Short mmCIF file of C-alpha atoms in Angstrom, two decimals:
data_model
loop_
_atom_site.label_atom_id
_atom_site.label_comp_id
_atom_site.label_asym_id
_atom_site.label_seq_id
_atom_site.Cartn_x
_atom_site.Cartn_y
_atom_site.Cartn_z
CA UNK A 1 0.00 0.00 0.00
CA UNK A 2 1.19 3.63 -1.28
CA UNK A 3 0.94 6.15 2.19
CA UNK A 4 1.47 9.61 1.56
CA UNK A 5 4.98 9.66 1.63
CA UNK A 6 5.53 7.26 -1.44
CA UNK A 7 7.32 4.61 1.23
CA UNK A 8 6.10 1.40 2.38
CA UNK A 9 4.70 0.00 5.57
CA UNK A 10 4.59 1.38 8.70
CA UNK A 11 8.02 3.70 8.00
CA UNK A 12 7.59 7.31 7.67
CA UNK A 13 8.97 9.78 5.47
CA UNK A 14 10.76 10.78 8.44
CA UNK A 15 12.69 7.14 8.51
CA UNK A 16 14.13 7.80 5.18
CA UNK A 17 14.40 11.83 6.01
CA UNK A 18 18.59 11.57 5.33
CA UNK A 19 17.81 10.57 1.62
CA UNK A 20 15.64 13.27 1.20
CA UNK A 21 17.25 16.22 3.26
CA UNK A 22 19.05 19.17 1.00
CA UNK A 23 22.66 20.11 1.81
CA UNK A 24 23.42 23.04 3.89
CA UNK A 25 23.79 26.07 2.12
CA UNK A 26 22.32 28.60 5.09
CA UNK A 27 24.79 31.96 4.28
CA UNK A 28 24.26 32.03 0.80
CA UNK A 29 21.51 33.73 -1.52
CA UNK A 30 21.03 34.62 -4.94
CA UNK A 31 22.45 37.94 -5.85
CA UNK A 32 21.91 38.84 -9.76
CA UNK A 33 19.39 42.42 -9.39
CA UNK A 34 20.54 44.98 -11.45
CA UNK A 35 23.09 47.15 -9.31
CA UNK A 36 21.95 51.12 -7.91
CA UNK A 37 24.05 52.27 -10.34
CA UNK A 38 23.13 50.73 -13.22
CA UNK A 39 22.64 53.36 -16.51
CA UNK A 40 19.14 53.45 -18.60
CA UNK A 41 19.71 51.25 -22.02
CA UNK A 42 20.66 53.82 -25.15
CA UNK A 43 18.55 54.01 -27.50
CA UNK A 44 21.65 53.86 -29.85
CA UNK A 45 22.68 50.27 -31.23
CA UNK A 46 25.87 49.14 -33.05
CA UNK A 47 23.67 46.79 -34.88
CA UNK A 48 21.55 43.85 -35.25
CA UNK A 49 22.39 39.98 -34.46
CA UNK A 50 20.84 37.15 -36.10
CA UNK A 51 21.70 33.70 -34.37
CA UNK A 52 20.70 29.98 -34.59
CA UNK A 53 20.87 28.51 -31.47
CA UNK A 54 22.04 25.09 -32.09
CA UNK A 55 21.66 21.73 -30.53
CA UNK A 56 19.46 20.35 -27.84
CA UNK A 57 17.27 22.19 -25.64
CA UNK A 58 19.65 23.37 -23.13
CA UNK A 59 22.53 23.36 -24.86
CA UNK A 60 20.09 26.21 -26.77
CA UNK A 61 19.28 27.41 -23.34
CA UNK A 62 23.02 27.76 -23.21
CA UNK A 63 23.64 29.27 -25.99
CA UNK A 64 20.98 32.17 -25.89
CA UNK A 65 21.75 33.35 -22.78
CA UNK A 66 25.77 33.78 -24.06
CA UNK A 67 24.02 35.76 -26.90
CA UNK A 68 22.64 38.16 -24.77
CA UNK A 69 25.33 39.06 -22.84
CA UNK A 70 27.60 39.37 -26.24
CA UNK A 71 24.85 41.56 -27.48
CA UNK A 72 25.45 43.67 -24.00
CA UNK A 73 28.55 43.71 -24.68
CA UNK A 74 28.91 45.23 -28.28
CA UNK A 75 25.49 47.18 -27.00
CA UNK A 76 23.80 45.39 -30.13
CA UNK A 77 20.27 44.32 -31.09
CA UNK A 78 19.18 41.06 -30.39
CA UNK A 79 16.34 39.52 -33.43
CA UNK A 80 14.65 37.26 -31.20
CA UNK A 81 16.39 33.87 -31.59
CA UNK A 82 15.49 30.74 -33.91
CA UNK A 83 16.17 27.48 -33.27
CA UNK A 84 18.29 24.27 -34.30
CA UNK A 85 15.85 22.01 -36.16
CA UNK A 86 18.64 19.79 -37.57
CA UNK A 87 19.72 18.53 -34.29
CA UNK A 88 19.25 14.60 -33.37
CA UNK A 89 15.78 15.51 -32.79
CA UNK A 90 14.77 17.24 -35.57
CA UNK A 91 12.47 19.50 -33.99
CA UNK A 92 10.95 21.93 -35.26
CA UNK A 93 9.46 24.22 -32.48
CA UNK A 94 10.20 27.56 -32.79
CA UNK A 95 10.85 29.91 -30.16
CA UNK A 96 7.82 31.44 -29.52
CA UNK A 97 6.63 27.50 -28.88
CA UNK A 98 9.28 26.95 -26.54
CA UNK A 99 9.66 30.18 -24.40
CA UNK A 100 7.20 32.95 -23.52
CA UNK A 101 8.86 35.52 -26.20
CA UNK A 102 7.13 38.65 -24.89
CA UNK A 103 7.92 37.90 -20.89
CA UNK A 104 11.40 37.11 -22.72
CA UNK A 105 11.71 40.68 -24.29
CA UNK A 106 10.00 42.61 -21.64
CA UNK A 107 12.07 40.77 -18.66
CA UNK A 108 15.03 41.94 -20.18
CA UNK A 109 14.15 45.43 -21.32
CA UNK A 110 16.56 47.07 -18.95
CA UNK A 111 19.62 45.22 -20.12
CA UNK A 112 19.27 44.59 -23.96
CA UNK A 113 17.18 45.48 -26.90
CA UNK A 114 15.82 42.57 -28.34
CA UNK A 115 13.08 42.65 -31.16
CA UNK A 116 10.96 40.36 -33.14
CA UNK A 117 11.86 41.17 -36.27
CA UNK A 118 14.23 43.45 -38.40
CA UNK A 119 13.24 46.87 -38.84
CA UNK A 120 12.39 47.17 -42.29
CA UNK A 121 15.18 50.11 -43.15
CA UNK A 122 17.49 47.07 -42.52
CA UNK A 123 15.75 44.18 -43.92
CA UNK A 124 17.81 44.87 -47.77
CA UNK A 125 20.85 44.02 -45.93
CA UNK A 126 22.46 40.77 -46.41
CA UNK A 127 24.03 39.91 -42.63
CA UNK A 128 27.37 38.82 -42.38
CA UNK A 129 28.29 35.45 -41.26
CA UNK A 130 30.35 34.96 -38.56
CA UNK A 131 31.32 31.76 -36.40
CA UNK A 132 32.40 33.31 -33.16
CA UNK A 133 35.88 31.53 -31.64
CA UNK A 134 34.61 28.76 -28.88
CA UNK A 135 35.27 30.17 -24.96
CA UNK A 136 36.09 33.67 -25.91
CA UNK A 137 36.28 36.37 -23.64
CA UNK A 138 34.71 40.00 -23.64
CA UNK A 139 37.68 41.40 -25.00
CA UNK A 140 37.23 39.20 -28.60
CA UNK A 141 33.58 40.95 -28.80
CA UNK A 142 34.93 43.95 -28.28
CA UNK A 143 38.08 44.16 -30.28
CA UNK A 144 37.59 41.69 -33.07
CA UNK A 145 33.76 41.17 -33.55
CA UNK A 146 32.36 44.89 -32.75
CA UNK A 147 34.11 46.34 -35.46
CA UNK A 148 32.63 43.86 -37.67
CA UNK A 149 28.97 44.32 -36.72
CA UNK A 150 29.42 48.28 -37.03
CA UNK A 151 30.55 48.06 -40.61
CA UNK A 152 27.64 45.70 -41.44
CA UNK A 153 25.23 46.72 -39.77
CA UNK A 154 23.74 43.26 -39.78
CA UNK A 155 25.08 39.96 -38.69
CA UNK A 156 24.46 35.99 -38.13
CA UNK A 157 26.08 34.08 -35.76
CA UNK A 158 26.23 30.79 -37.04
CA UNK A 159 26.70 28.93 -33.77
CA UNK A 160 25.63 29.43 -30.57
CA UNK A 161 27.13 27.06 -28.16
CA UNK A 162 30.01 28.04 -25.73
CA UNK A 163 31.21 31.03 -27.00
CA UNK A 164 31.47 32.48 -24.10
CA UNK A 165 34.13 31.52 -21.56
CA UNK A 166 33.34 29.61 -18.32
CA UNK A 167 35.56 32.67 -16.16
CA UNK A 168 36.97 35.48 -16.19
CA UNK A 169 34.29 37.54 -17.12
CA UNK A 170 32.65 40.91 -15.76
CA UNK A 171 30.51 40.38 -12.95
CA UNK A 172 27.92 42.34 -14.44
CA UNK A 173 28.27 39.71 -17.27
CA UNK A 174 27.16 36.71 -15.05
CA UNK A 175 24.53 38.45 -13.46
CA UNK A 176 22.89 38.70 -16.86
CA UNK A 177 23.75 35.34 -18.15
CA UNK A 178 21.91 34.03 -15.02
CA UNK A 179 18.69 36.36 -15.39
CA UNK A 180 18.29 35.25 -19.04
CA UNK A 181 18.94 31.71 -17.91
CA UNK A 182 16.81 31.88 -14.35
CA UNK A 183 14.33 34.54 -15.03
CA UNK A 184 13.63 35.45 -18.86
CA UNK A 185 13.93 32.26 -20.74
CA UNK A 186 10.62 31.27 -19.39
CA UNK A 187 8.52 27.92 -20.83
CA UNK A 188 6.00 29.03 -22.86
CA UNK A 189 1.92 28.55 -21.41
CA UNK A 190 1.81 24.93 -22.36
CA UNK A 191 5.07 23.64 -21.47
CA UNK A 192 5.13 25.42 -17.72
CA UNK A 193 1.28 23.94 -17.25
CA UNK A 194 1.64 20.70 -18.06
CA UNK A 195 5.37 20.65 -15.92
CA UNK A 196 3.14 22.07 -13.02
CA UNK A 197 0.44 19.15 -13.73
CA UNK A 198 3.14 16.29 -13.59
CA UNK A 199 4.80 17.81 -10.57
CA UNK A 200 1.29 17.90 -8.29
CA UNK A 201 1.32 14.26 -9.73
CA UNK A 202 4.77 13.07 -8.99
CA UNK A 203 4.00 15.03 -5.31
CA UNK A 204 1.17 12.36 -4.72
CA UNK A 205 -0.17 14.06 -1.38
CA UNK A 206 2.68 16.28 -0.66
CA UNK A 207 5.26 13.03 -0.29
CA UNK A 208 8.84 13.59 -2.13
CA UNK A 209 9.99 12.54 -5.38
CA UNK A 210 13.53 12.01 -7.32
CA UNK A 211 14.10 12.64 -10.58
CA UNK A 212 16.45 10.66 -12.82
CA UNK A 213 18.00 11.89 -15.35
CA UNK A 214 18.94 8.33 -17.21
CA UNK A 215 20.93 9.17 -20.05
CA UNK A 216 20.96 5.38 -21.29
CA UNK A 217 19.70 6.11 -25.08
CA UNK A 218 20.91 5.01 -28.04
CA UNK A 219 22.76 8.60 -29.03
CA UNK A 220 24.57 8.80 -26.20
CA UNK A 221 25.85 5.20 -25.51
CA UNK A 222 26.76 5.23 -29.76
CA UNK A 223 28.86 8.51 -28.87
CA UNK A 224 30.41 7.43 -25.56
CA UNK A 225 31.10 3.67 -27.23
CA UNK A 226 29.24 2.39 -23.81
CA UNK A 227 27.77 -1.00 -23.91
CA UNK A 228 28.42 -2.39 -21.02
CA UNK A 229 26.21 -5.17 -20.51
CA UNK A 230 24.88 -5.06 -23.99
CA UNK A 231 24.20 -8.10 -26.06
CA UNK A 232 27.01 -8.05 -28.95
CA UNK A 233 24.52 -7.34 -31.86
CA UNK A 234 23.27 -4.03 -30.01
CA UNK A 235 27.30 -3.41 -29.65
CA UNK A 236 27.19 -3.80 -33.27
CA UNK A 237 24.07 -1.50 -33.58
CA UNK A 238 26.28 1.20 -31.88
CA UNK A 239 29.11 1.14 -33.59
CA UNK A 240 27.37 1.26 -37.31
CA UNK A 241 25.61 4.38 -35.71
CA UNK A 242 28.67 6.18 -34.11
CA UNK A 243 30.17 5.61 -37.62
CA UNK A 244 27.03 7.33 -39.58
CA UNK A 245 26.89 10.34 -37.73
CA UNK A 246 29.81 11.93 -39.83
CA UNK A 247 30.06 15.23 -36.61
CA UNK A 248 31.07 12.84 -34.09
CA UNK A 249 35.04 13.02 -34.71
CA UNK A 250 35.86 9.53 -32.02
CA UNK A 251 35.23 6.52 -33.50
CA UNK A 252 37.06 3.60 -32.23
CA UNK A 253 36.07 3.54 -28.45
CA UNK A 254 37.56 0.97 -25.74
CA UNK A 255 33.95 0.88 -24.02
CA UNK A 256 35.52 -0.91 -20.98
CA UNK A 257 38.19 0.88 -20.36
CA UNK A 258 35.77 4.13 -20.72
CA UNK A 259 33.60 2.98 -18.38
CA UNK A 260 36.89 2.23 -15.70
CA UNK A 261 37.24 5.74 -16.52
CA UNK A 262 33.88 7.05 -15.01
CA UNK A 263 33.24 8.09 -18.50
CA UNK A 264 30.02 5.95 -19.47
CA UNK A 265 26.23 6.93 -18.30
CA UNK A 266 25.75 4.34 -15.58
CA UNK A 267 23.56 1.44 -16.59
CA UNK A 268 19.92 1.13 -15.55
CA UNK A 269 20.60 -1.51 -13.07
CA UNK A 270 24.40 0.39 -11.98
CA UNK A 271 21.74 3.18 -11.14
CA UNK A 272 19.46 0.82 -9.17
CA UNK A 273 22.05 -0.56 -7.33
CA UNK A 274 23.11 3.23 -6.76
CA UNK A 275 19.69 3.94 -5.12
CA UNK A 276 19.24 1.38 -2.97
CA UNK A 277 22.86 1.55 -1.49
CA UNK A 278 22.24 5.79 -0.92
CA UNK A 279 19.17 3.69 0.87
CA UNK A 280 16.30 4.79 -1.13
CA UNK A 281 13.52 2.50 -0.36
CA UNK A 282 12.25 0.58 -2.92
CA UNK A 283 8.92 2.45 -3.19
CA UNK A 284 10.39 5.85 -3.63
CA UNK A 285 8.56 7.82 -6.45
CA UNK A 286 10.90 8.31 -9.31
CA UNK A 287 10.17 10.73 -12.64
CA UNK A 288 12.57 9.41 -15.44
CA UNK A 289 14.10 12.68 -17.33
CA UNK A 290 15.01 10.83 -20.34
CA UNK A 291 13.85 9.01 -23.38
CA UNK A 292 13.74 5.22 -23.72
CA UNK A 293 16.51 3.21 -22.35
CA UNK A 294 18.52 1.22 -25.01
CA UNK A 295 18.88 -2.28 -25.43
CA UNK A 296 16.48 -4.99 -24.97
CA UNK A 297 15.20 -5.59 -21.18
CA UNK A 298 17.96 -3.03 -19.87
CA UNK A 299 15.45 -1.29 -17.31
CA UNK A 300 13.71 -4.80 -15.93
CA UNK A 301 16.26 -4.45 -13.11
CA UNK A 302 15.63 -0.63 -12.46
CA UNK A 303 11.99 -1.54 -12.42
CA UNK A 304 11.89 -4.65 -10.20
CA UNK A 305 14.13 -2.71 -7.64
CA UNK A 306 11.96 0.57 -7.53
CA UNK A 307 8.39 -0.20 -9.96
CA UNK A 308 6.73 3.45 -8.90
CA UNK A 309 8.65 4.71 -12.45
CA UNK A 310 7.01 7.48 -14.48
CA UNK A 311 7.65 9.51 -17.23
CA UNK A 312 5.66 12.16 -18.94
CA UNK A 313 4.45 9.45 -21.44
CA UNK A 314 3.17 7.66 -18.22
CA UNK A 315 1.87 10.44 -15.85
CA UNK A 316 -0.15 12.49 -18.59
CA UNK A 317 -3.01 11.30 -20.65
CA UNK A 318 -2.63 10.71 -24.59
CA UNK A 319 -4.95 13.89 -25.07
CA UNK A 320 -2.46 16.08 -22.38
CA UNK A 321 0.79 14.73 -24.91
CA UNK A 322 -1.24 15.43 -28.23
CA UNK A 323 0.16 18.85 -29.02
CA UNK A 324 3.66 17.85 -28.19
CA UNK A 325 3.88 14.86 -30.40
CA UNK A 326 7.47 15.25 -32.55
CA UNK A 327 8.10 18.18 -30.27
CA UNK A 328 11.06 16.56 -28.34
CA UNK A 329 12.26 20.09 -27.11
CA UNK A 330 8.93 21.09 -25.47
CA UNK A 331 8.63 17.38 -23.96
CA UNK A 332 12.44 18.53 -22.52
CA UNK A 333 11.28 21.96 -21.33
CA UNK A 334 8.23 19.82 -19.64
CA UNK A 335 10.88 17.12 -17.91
CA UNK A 336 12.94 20.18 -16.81
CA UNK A 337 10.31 21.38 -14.93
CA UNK A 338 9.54 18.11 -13.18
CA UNK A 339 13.00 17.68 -12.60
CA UNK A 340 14.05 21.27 -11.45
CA UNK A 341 10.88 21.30 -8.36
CA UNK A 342 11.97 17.48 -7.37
CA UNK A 343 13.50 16.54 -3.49
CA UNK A 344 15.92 14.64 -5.17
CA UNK A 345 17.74 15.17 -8.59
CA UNK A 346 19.69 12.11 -9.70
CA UNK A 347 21.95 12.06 -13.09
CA UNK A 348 24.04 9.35 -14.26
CA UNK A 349 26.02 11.44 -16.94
CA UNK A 350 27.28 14.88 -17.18
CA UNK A 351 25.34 16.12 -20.46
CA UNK A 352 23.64 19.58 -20.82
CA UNK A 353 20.37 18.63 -19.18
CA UNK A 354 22.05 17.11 -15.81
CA UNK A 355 24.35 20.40 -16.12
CA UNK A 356 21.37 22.77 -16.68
CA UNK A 357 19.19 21.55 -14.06
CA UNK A 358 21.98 21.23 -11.48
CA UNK A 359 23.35 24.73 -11.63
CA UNK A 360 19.39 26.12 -11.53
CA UNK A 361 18.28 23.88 -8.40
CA UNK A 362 21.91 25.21 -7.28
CA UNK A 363 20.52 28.97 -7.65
CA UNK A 364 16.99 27.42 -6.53
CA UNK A 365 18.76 27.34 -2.79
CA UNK A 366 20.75 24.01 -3.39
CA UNK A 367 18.06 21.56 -3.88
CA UNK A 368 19.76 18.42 -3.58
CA UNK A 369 21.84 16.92 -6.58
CA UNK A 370 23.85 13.36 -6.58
CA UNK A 371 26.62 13.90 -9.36
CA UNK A 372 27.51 9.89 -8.77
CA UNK A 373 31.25 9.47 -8.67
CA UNK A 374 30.83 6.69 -11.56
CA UNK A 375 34.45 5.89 -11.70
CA UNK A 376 34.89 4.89 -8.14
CA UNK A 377 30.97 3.24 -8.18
CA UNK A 378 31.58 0.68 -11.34
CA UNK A 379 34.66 -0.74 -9.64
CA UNK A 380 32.46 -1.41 -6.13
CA UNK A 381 29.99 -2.71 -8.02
CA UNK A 382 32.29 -5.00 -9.95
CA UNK A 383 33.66 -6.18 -6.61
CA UNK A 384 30.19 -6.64 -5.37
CA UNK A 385 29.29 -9.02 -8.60
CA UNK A 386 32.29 -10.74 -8.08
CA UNK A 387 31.73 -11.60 -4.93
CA UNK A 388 34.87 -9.82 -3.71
CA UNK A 389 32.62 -7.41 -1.15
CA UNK A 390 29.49 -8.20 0.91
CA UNK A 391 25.76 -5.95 0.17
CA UNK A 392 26.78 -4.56 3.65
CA UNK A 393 30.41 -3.33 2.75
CA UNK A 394 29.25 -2.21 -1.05
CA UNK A 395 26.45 0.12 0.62
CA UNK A 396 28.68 1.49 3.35
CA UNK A 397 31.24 1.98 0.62
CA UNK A 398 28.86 3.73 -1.58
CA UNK A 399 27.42 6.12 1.16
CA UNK A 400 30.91 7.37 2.01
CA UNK A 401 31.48 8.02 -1.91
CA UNK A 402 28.26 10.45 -2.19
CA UNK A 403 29.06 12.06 0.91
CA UNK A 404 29.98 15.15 -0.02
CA UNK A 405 28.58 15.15 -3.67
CA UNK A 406 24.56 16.03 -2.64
CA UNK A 407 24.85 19.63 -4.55
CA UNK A 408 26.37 21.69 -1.53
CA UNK A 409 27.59 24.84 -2.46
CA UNK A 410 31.76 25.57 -3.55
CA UNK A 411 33.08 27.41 -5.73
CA UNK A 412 33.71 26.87 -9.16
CA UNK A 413 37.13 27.07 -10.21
CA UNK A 414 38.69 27.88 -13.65
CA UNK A 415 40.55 24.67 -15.15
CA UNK A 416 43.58 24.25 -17.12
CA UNK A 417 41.43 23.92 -20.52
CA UNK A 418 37.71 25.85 -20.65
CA UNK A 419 36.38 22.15 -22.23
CA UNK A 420 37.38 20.34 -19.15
CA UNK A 421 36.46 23.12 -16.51
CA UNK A 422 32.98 23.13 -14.74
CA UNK A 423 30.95 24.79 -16.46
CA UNK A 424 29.04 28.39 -15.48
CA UNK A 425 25.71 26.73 -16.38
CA UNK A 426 26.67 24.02 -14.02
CA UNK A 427 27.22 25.91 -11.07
CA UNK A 428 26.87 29.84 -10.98
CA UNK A 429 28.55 30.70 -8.05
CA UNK A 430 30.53 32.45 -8.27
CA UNK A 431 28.76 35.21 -10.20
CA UNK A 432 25.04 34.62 -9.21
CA UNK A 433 25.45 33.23 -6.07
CA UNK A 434 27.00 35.06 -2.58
CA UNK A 435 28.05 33.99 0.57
CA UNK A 436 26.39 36.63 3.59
CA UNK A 437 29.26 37.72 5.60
CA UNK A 438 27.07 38.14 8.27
CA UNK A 439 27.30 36.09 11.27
CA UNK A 440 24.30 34.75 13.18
CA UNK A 441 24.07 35.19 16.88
#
């Protein structure tokens, strides 16, 4: 019998209240307000800028809040932005489907100007085409790129996506990035109403729920070269894929030694074993951010282990899904909402949707977040299945792993290469998030 807690028998949510309790994060608050000082917006541009955000939905999320600040920083006009429709997905939602365009616009009134459309005394102009350099800093907007935009008047960014370093950029600069990110890029009416829905029925009289993000889909383990227990045909199936895609530049992957690595998404049953060792009883609610899991009877573990599963093709009606049918990045925009207002957010690899909702339920007072340490998990569990370690030990083991990885707040640091450094998206603080000096009494 389901009680209101989503946990069996006679325990109460307060039994299990360690797996559910957020990290301590008590001194710090979100700080991204416009400063006293700030100056009204010139009427004045330099000019206008077309872009394409590319990719998935967040890496789109991403890349449209980078655009903004950019066109702070050459004090340019933003043309509302279109999206990637060539993507794996092949979606072709527009904008104005995804986001609420007009809260968009208006919510950011004060720091850019962004319009619908060109003006028409600059619709004749043919916009120049530029691929901004990946990571860049302010300075190669200002010096290199500004000069372009003045001359033409008009230009198109071909590519969105990280081209705009991680640090070492104004703090005025952050602040933005993070109120496009947090408070303008809004879902549009559908997309926030039925993410509200599916919450209030994940919440199943007011008892917790985690959110997976189970990245175990045939794109990503074809890209990674995962296949850990795979059968060798749907290794096969893989590798004939990974091979097709001609923009994925690594071909020939050592799967096993990847996954040694930590580098593989953690396998549906890895995950369950994951869960029940962090002691999350077996009836604990869980909302699968994902698509479906590859290979054949792959999530028959998962499910055995923990069967209250859903997924917004589960938890709405056929009638509540209608309008987003082949609309893959509304149906993301509706799991990031079920996944951002969880107790629990769980993600078994570090792709743009496990780093977008982290760093926003970071800035959403650190809701808690396990980022599994896979490398050190696969080798307990391969201990555990070879009988090296007892259920007892593994679990222990396990707990003392996660420890400190819940989503607490530190800072992020800048890394030898941007591509291998945390990203902003990921966690915001610095730059959106501060520490209160003051001391309680």
């Amino acid at each position: 019998m389901m009680v209101a807690s989503g946990v069996a028998g006679d325990k109460s949510t307060a039994d299990y209240s360690e797996v559910w309790s957020k990290p301590n994060s008590e001194n710090f608050n979100q700080c991204i307000g416009l400063p006293r000082s700030h100056k009204k917006l010139d009427a004045k541009t330099n000019g206008y800028i077309f872009i394409n955000a590319n990719g998935g939905l967040n890496q789109m999320r991403f890349g449209i809040c980078d655009m903004v600040a950019i066109a702070k920083v050459m004090k340019a006009t933003l043309v509302l932005p279109s999206l990637d429709h060539t993507s794996y997905w092949a979606d072709d939602s527009g904008f104005k489907d995804l986001f609420d365009w007009r809260y968009f616009i208006d919510t950011l009134k004060d720091d850019v100007h962004i319009v619908e459309s060109l003006p028409p005394a600059y619709a004749d102009i043919e916009p120049f085409n530029k691929t901004p350099i990946s990571w860049s800093k302010v300075s190669y907007y200002k010096v290199e790129v500004l000069p372009l935009l003045k001359e033409h008047k008009v230009m198109y960014f071909t590519h969105t996506d990280s081209r705009l370093a991680n640090n070492d950029i104004p703090n005025s600069i952050q602040k933005l990035r993070c109120r496009v990110n947090y408070q303008a890029l809004r879902y549009s009416a559908p997309v926030e109403e039925l993410g509200q829905t599916l919450v209030s029925r994940m919440q199943q009289n007011g008892g917790p729920y985690l959110a997976l993000h189970l990245r175990y889909e045939k794109d990503m383990l074809a890209f990674t070269g995962c296949s850990h227990s795979l059968t060798a045909e749907e290794d096969e199936e893989l590798r004939l894929m990974r091979y097709e895609v001609s923009h994925w530049k690594e071909k020939e992957i050592n799967g096993k030694e990847r996954r040694l690595l930590g580098g593989c998404p953690l396998t549906p049953r890895e995950t369950s074993l994951l869960l029940k060792a962090l002691g999350f009883p077996s009836n604990t609610r869980i909302y699968l951010v994902a698509g479906d899991a590859y290979g054949k009877g792959s999530m028959q573990y998962l499910k055995d282990e923990y069967p209250n599963i859903f997924s917004h093709s589960t938890l709405a009606t056929e009638e509540e899904l209608a309008p987003f049918k082949n609309h893959q990045n509304m149906l993301a925009g509706i799991d990031y909402t079920v996944a951002l207002q969880s107790n629990v957010f769980l993600y078994t690899y570090d792709g743009n949707m496990a780093k977008a909702v982290q760093g926003h339920r970071r800035f959403e007072n650190f809701k808690k977040t396990i980022n599994p340490d896979k490398m050190n998990f696969v080798k307990l569990v391969d201990e555990l299945d070879e009988g090296e370690i007892s259920w007892k030990k593994f679990s222990s083991k396990v707990k003392e792993l996660h420890r400190d990885r819940t989503g607490a707040p530190y800072l992020r640091e800048p890394g030898e290469f941007p591509k291998l450094e945390e990203s902003f998206y990921a966690n915001p603080l610095p730059g959106c998030i501060c520490e209160s000096t003051k001391r309680r009494k």
